[in-house]
Short mmCIF file of C-alpha atoms in Angstrom, two decimals:
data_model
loop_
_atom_site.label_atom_id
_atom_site.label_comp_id
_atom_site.label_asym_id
_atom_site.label_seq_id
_atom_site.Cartn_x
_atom_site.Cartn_y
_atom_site.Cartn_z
CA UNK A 229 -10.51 19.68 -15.72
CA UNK A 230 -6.83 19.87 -14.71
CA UNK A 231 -4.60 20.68 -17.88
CA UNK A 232 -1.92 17.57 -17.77
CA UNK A 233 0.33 19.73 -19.71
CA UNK A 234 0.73 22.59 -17.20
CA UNK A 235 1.65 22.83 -13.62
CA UNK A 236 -1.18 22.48 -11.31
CA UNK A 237 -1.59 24.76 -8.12
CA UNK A 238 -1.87 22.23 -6.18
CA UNK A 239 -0.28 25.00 -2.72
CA UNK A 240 3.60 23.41 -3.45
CA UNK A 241 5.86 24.13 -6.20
CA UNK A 242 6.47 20.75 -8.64
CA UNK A 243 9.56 19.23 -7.49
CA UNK A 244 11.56 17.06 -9.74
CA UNK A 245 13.24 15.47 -7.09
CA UNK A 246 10.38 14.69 -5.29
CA UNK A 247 10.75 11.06 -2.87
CA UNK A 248 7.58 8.66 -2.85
CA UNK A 249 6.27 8.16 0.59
CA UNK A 250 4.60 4.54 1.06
CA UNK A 251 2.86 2.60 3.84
CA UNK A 252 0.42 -0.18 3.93
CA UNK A 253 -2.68 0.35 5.87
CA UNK A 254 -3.77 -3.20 7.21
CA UNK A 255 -7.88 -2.72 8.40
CA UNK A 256 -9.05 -4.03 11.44
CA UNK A 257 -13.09 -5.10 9.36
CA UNK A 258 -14.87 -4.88 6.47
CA UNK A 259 -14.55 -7.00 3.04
CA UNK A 260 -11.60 -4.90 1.75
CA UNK A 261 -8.96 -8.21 2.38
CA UNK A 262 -10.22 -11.45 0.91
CA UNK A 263 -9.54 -13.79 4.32
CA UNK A 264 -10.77 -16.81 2.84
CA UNK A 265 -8.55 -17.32 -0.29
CA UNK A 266 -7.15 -20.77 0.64
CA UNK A 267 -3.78 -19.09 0.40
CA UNK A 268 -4.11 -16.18 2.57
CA UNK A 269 -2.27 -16.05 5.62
CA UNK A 270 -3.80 -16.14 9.28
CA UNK A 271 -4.84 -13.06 9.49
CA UNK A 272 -5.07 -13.27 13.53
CA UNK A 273 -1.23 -15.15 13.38
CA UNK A 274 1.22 -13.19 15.14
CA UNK A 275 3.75 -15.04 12.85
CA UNK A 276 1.52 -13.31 9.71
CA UNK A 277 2.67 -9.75 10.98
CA UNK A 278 5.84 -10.13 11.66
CA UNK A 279 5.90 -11.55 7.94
CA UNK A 280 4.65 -8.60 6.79
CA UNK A 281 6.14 -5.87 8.74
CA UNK A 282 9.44 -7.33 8.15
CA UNK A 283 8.63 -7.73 4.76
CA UNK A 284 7.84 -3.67 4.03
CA UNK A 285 10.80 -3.14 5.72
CA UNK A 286 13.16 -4.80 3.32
CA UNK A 287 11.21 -3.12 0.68
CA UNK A 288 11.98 0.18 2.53
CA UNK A 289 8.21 1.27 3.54
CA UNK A 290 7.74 4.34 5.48
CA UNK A 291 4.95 2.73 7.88
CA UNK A 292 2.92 -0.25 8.56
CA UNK A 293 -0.32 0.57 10.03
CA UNK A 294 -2.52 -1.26 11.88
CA UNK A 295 -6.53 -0.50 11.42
CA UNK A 296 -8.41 -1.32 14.90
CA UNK A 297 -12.18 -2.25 15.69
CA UNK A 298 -13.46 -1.48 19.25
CA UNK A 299 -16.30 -3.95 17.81
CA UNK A 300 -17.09 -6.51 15.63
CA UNK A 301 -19.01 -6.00 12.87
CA UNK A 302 -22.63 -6.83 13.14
CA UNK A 303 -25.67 -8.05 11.03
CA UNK A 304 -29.32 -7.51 12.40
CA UNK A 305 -28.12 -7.73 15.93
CA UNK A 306 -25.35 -10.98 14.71
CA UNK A 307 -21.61 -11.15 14.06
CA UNK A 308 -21.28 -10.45 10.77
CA UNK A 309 -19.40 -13.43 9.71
CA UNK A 310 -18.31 -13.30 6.75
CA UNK A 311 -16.00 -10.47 7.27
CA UNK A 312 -12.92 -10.02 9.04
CA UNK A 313 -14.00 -9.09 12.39
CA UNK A 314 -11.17 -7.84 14.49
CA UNK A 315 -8.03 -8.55 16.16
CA UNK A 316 -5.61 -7.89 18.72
CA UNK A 317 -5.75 -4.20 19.74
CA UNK A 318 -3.67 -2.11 17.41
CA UNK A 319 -0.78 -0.60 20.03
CA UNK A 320 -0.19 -4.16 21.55
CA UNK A 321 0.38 -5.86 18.27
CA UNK A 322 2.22 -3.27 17.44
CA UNK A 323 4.66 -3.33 20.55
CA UNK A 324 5.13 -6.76 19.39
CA UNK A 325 6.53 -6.00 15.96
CA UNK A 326 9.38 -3.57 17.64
CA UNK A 327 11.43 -6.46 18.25
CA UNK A 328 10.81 -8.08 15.03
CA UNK A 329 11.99 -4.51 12.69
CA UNK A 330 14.44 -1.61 13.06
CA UNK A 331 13.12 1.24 10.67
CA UNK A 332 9.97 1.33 9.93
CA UNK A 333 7.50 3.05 11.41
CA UNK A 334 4.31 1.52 13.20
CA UNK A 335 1.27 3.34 13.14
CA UNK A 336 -1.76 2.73 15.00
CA UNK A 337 -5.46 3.10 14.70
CA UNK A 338 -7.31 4.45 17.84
CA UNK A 339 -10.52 5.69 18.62
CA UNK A 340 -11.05 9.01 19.90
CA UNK A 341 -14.52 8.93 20.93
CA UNK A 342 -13.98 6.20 23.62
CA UNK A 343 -10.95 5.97 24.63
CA UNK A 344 -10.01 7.35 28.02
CA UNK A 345 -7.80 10.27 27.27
CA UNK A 346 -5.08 9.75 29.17
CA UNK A 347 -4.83 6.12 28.78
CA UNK A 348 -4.88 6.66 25.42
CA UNK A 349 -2.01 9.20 25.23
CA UNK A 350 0.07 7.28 27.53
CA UNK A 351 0.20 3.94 25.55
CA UNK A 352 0.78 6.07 22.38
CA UNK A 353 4.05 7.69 24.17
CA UNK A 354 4.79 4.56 25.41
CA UNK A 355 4.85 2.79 21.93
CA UNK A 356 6.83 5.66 20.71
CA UNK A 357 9.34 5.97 22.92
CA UNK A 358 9.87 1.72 22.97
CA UNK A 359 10.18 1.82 19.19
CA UNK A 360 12.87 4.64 19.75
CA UNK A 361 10.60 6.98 17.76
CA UNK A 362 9.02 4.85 15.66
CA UNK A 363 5.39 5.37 16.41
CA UNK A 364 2.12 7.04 14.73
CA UNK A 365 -1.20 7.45 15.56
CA UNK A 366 -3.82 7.48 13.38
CA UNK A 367 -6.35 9.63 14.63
CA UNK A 368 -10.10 8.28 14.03
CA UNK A 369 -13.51 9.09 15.65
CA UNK A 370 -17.15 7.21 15.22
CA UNK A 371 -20.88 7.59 16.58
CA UNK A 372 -21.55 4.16 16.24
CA UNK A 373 -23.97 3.28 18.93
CA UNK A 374 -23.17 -0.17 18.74
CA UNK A 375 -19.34 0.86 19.67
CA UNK A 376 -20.21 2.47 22.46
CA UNK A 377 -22.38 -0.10 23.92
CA UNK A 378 -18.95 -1.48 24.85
CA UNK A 379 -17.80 1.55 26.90
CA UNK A 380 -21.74 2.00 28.63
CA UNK A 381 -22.06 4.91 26.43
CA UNK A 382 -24.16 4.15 23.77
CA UNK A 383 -24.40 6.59 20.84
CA UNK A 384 -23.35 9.46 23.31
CA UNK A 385 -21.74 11.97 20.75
CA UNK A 386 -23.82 13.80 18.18
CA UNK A 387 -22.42 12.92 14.99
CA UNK A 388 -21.33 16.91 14.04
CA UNK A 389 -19.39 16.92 17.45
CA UNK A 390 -17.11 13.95 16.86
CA UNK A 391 -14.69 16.10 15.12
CA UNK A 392 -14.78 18.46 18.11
CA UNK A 393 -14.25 16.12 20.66
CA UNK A 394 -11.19 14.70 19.22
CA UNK A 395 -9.43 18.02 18.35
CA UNK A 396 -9.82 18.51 21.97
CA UNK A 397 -8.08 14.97 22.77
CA UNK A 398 -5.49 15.61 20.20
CA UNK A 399 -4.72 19.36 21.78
CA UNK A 400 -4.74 16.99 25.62
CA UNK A 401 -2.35 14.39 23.80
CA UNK A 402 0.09 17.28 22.64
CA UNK A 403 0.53 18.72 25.77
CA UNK A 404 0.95 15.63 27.44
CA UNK A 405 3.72 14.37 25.21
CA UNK A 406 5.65 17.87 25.40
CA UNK A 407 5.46 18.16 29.43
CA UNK A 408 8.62 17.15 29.62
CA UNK A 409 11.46 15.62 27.23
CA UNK A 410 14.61 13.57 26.89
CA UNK A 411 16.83 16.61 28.13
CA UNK A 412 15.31 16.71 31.12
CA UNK A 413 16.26 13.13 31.98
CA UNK A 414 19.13 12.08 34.02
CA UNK A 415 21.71 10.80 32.16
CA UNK A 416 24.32 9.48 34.14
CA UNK A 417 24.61 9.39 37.97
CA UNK A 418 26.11 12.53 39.07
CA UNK A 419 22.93 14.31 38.19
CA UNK A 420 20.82 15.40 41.35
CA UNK A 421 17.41 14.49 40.04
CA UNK A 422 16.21 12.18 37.67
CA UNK A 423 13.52 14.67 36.46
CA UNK A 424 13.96 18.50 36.41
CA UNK A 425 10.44 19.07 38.82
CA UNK A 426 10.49 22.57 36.94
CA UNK A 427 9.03 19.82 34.23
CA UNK A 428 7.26 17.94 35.75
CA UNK A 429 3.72 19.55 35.44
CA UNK A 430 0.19 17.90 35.32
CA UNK A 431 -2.15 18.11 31.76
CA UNK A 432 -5.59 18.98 32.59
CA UNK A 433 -9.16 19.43 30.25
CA UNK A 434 -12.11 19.78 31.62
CA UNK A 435 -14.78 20.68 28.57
CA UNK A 436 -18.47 19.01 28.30
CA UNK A 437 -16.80 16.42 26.06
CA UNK A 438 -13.40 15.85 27.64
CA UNK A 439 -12.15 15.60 31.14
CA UNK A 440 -9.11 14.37 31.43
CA UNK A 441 -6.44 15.46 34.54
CA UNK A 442 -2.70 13.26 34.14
CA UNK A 443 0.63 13.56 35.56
CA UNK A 444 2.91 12.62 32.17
CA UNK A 445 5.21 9.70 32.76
CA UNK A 446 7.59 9.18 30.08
CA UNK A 447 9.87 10.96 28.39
CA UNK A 448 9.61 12.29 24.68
CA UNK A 449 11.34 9.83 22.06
CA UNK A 450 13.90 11.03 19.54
CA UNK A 451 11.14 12.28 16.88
CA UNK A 452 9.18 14.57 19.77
CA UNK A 453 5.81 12.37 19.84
CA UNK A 454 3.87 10.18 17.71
CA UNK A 455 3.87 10.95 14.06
CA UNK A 456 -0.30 11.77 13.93
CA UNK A 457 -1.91 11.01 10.88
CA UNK A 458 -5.96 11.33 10.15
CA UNK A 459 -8.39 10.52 6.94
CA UNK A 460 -9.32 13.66 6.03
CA UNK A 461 -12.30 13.76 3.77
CA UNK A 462 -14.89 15.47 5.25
CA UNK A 463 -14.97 19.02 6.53
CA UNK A 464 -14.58 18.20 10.11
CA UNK A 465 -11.86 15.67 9.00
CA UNK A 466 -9.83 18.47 6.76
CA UNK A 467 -10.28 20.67 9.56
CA UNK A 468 -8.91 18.54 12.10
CA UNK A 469 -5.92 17.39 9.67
CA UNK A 470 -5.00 21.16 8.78
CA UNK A 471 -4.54 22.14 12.43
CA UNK A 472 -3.87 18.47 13.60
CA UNK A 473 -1.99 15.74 11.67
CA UNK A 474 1.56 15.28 10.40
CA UNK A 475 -0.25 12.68 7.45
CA UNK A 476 -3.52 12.66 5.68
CA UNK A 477 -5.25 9.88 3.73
CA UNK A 478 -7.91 10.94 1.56
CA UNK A 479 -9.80 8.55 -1.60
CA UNK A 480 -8.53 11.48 -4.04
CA UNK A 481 -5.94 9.10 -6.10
CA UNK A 482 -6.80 10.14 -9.46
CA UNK A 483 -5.26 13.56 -10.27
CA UNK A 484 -7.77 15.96 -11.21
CA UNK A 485 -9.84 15.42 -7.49
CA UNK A 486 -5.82 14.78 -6.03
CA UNK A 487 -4.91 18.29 -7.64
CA UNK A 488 -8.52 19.85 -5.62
CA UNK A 489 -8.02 18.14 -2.57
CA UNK A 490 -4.73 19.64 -2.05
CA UNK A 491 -5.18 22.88 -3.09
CA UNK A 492 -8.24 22.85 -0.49
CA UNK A 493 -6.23 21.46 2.38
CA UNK A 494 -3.12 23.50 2.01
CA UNK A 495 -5.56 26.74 1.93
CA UNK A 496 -6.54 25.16 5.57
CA UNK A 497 -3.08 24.62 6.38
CA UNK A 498 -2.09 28.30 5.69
CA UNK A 499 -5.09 29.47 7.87
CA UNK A 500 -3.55 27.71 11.19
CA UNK A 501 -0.18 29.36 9.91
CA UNK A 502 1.10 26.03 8.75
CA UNK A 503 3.67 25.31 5.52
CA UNK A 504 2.85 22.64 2.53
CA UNK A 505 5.70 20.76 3.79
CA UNK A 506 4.44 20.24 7.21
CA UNK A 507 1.98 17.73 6.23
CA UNK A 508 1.95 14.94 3.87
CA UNK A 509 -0.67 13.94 1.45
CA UNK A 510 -0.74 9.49 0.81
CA UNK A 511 -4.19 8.97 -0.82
CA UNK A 512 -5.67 4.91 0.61
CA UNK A 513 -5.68 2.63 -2.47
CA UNK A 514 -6.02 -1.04 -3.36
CA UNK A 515 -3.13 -1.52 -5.86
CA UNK A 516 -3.60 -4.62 -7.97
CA UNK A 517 -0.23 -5.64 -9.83
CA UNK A 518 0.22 -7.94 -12.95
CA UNK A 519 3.02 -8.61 -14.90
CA UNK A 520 0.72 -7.22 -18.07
CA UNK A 521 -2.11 -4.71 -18.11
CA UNK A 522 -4.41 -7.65 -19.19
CA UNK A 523 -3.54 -9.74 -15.93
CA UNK A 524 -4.02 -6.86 -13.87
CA UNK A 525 -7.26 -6.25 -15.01
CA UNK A 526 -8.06 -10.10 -14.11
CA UNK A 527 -7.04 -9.51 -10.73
CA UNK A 528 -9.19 -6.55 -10.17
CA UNK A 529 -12.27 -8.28 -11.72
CA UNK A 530 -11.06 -11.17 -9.54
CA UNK A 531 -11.10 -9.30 -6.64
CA UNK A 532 -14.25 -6.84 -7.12
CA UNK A 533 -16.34 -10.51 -7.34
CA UNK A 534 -14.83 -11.34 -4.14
CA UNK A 535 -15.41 -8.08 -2.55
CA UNK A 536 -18.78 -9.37 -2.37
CA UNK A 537 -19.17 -12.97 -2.57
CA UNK A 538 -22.72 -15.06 -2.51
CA UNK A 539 -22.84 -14.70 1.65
CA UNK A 540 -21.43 -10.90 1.53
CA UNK A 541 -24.12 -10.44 -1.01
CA UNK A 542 -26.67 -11.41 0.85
CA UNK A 543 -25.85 -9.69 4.10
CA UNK A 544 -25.75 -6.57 2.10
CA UNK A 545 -29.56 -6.84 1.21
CA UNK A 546 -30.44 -7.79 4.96
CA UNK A 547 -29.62 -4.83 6.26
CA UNK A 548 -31.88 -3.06 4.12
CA UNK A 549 -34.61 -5.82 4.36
CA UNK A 550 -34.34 -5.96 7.90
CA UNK A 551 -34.99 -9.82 7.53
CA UNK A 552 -32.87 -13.14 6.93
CA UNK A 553 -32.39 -13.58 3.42
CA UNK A 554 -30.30 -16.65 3.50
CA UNK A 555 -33.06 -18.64 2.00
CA UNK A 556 -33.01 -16.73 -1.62
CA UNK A 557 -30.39 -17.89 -4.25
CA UNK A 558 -27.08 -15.32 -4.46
CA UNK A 559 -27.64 -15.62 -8.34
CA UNK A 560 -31.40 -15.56 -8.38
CA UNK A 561 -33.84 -12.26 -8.61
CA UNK A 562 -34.42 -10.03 -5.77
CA UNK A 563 -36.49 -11.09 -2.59
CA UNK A 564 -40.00 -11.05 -3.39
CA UNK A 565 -40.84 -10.00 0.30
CA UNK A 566 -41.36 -6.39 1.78
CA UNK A 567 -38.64 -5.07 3.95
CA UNK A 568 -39.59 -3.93 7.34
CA UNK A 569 -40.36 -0.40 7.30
CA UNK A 570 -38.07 0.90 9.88
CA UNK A 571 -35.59 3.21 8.32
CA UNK A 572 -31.85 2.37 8.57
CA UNK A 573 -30.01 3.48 12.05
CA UNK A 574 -26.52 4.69 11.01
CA UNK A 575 -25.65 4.73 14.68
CA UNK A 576 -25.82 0.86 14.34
CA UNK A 577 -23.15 0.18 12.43
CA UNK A 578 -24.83 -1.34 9.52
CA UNK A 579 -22.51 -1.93 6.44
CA UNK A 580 -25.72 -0.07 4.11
CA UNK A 581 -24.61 2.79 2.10
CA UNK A 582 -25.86 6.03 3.03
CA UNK A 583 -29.34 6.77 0.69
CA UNK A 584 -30.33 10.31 -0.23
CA UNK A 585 -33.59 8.61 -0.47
CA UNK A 586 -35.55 6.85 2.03
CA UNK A 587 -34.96 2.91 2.07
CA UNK A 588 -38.10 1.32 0.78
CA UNK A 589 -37.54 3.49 -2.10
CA UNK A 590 -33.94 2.96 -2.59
CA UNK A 591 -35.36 -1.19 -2.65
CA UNK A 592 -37.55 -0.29 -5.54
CA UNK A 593 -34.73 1.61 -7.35
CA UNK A 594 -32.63 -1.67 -7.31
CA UNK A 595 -35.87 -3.74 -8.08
CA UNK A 596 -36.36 -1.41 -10.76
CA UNK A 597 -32.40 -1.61 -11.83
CA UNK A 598 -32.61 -5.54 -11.50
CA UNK A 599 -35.56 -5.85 -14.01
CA UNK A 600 -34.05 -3.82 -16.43
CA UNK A 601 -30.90 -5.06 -16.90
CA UNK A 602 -31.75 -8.96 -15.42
CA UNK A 603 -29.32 -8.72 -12.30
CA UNK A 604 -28.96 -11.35 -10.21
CA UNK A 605 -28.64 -10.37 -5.92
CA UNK A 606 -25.39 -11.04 -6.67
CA UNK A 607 -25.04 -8.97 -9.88
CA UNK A 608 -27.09 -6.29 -8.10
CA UNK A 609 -24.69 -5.98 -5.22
CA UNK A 610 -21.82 -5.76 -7.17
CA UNK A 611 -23.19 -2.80 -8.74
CA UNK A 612 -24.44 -0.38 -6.30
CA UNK A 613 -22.52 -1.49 -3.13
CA UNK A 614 -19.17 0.84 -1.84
CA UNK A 615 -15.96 -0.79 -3.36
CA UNK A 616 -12.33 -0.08 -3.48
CA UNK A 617 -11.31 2.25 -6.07
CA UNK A 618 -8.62 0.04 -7.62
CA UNK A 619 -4.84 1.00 -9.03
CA UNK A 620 -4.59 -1.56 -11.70
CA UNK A 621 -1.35 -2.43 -14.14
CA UNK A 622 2.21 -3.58 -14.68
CA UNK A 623 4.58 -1.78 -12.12
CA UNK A 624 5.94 -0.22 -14.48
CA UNK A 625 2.86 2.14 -15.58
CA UNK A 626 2.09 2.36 -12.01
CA UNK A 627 4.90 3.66 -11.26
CA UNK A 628 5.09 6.11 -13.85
CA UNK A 629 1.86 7.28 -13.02
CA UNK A 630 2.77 7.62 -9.20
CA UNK A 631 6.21 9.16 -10.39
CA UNK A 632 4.15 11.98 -12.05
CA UNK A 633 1.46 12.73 -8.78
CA UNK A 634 4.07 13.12 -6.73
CA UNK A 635 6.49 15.20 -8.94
CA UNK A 636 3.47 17.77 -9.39
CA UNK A 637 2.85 17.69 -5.91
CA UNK A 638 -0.23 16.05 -6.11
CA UNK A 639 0.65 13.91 -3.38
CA UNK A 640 3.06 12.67 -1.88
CA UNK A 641 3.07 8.96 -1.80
CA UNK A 642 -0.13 6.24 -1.24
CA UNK A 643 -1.18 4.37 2.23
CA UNK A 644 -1.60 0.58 0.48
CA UNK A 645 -4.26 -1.74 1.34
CA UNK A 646 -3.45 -5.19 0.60
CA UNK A 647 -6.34 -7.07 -0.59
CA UNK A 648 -4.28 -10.20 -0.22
CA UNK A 649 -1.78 -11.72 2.89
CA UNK A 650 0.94 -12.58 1.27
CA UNK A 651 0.76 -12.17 -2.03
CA UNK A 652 0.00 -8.40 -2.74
CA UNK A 653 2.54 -7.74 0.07
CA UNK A 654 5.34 -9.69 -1.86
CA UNK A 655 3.94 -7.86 -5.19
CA UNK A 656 4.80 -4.51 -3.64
CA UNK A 657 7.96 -5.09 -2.56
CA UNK A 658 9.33 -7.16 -5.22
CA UNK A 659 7.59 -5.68 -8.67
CA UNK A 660 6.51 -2.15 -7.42
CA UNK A 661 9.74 -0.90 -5.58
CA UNK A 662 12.37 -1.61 -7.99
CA UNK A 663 10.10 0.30 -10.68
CA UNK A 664 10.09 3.12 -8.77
CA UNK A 665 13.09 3.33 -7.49
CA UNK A 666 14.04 3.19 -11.42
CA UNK A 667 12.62 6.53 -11.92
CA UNK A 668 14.46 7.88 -9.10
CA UNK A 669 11.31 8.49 -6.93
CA UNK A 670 12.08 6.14 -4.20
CA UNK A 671 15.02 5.73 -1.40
CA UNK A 672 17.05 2.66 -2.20
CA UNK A 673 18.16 2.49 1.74
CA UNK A 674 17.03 3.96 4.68
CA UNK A 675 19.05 6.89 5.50
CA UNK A 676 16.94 7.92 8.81
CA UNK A 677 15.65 6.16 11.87
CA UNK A 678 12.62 7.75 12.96
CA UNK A 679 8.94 7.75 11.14
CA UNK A 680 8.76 11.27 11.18
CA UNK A 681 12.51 11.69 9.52
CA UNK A 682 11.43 8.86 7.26
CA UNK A 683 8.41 10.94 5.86
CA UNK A 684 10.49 14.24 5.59
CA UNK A 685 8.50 16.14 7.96
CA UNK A 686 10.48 19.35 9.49
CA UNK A 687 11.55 18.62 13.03
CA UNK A 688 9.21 19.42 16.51
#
């Protein structure tokens, strides 16, 4: 266990003057945002993210991202309906917030597995350079068979290759964006070219995973390229954010595994000859905010039932049942039928966590749980399905608890997922951000104009 008391090696000195570094991560699926609170916002309402995006901005957010799903979420073959299911692709909504904000930065989700390479890198640039450097991307990959089904692939890539095929793209992307910058532009009409041809060079890849052959067509924005950020949790995933990404989420929010994660990914960075300072560290967390500890707790127990509500619940078991359960009672016992026997397909896209054990037995583990301690489905699923690790309290002991990660070097700010459209926005701008900037850990204007002078990172 990390001594509180002492300075952690975390890979970067502790730094008393240390700035927090916040953005809110809105996902394109999954239960994480609870859509049908009679007071939410439309979450497919253009109007809703202009809200919020102009929103963070008065509260002086480094980036709003934008999560993206190449396909709804499914259930035994169905839309699963009960959860958010998608919207607009990330870069388009996105081009439609430029007009809408003037600082901060807009990151989107995109896949790498998919997506045509240089259709890919090309909107990216083109987002970038029409936000006047505003842009991210964050990187993400996926086997899911049922994604690729929409691009006549199938489950094409081999799970341990994913990570392989998108360093690749990334390398492609780089290459493309640097072909040829702003300087080598015309800028006013006595030049004798628009664009120097010594420049003007063609990005080529042709691997058993990527072949991609382009002609760049726009120019670099003021920050260089697209700020590139990836979740970084696995091997392949630290790998790919050591050598790769500008920002890296990670679900190490609680010191002692913040304190190992960064040690381990600053070793990586040094290996691809790379600084602490050239990457930033913003743990994903569900922050739930009440004016006492005691009402923050409510909220979290509030929103952990909601996480999974009676239909969530239920669509949980199905996908290890194989069967439709919508028959049995949310808060009554546990089917009394046998699953089918077929083994879950993770290339499927099923919402099931991932079992050590096979599946029939993981059923009679929770069968075996639910006698015991007389759990309901409901009370079952609440249990032993995946949830948000919540950030609960008063702003103020939030932000003297964020004050201190970040001092130590720990990290260096959180990626926010509100769990609630409005309200949890308005919470973090108008409890959370005068706390912190209190303690002297957060900018009180914006003194920059691009995302990747916003986060501090050293210049291209």
């Amino acid at each position: 266990m990390v001594d509180r008391h002492a300075t952690p090696d975390t890979g970067a000195p502790y730094d008393a003057d240390a700035q927090i570094h916040l953005g809110v991560f809105y996902p394109g699926v999954g239960p994480q945002t609870v859509w049908e609170d009679p007071n939410a916002a439309d979450h497919a309402s253009a109007d809703t993210f202009v809200e919020v995006a102009t929103t963070l901005e008065r509260g002086l957010f480094d980036a709003f991202f934008l999560g993206d799903g190449q396909r709804v979420r499914e259930n035994r073959g169905d839309i699963l309906s009960t959860d958010v299911a998608g919207r607009p692709d990330a870069i388009t909504q996105l081009s439609a917030l430029i007009a809408a904000t003037d600082k901060i930065g807009l990151v989107a989700t995109q896949n790498t597995t998919y997506s045509l390479p240089t259709d890919l890198v090309r909107r990216l640039a083109s987002l970038d350079i029409l936000s006047d450097g505003r842009a991210g991307w964050n990187i993400v990959t996926t086997d899911n068979a049922w994604t690729g089904e929409n691009f006549r692939h199938g489950g094409w890539l081999e799970h341990e290759r994913r990570y392989e095929r998108a360093t690749q793209l990334v390398d492609f992307a780089k290459e493309y964006w640097s072909a040829w910058g702003n300087a080598d532009v015309a800028n006013d009409g006595e030049a004798e070219s628009w664009l120097s041809a010594a420049r003007s060079r063609i990005v080529e890849r042709d691997t058993d995973l990527l072949r991609a052959r382009a002609l760049p067509t726009v120019p670099s924005s003021r920050q260089g390229r697209p700020v590139l950020f990836q979740a970084g949790d696995s091997t392949g995933g630290r790998e790919l954010a050591a050598r790769h990404a500008d920002v890296v989420f990670s679900a190490n929010a609680e010191f002692d595994a913040a304190v190992t994660y960064a040690r381990d990914l600053r070793t990586r960075l040094a290996a691809y000859g790379r600084t602490p300072d050239s990457l930033r560290i913003l743990p994903g967390v569900t922050l739930v905010l009440g004016d006492t500890e005691a009402e923050a707790e409510e909220k979290g127990r509030w929103l952990h039932a909601n996480t999974y509500n009676p239909q969530r619940s239920l669509a949980f078991l199905e996908h290890y049942w194989g069967k439709d359960l919508s028959a049995y009672d949310p808060d009554g016992p546990l089917p009394d039928i046998e699953p089918v026997e077929d083994e879950l397909d993770p290339s499927r896209g099923t919402l099931a966590i991932a079992s050590r054990t096979g599946k029939l037995e993981q059923i009679e583990q929770w069968r075996l749980l639910s006698q015991d301690k007389g759990l309901s489905i409901r009370e079952l699923v609440l249990e032993v399905a995946p949830s948000p690790k919540y950030h609960t309290g008063t702003a103020s002991s939030i932000a003297d608890r964020w004050a201190d990660l970040v001092r130590h070097r720990v990290v260096d700010g959180f990626n926010i997922n509100p769990y609630h459209l409005l309200d949890s926005v308005n919470d973090l701008v108008d409890k959370l951000v005068p706390a912190l900037q209190d303690r002297g850990v957060y900018r009180t204007e914006y003194t920059t104009t691009t995302l990747r002078e916003h986060l501090a990172l050293p210049p291209l």
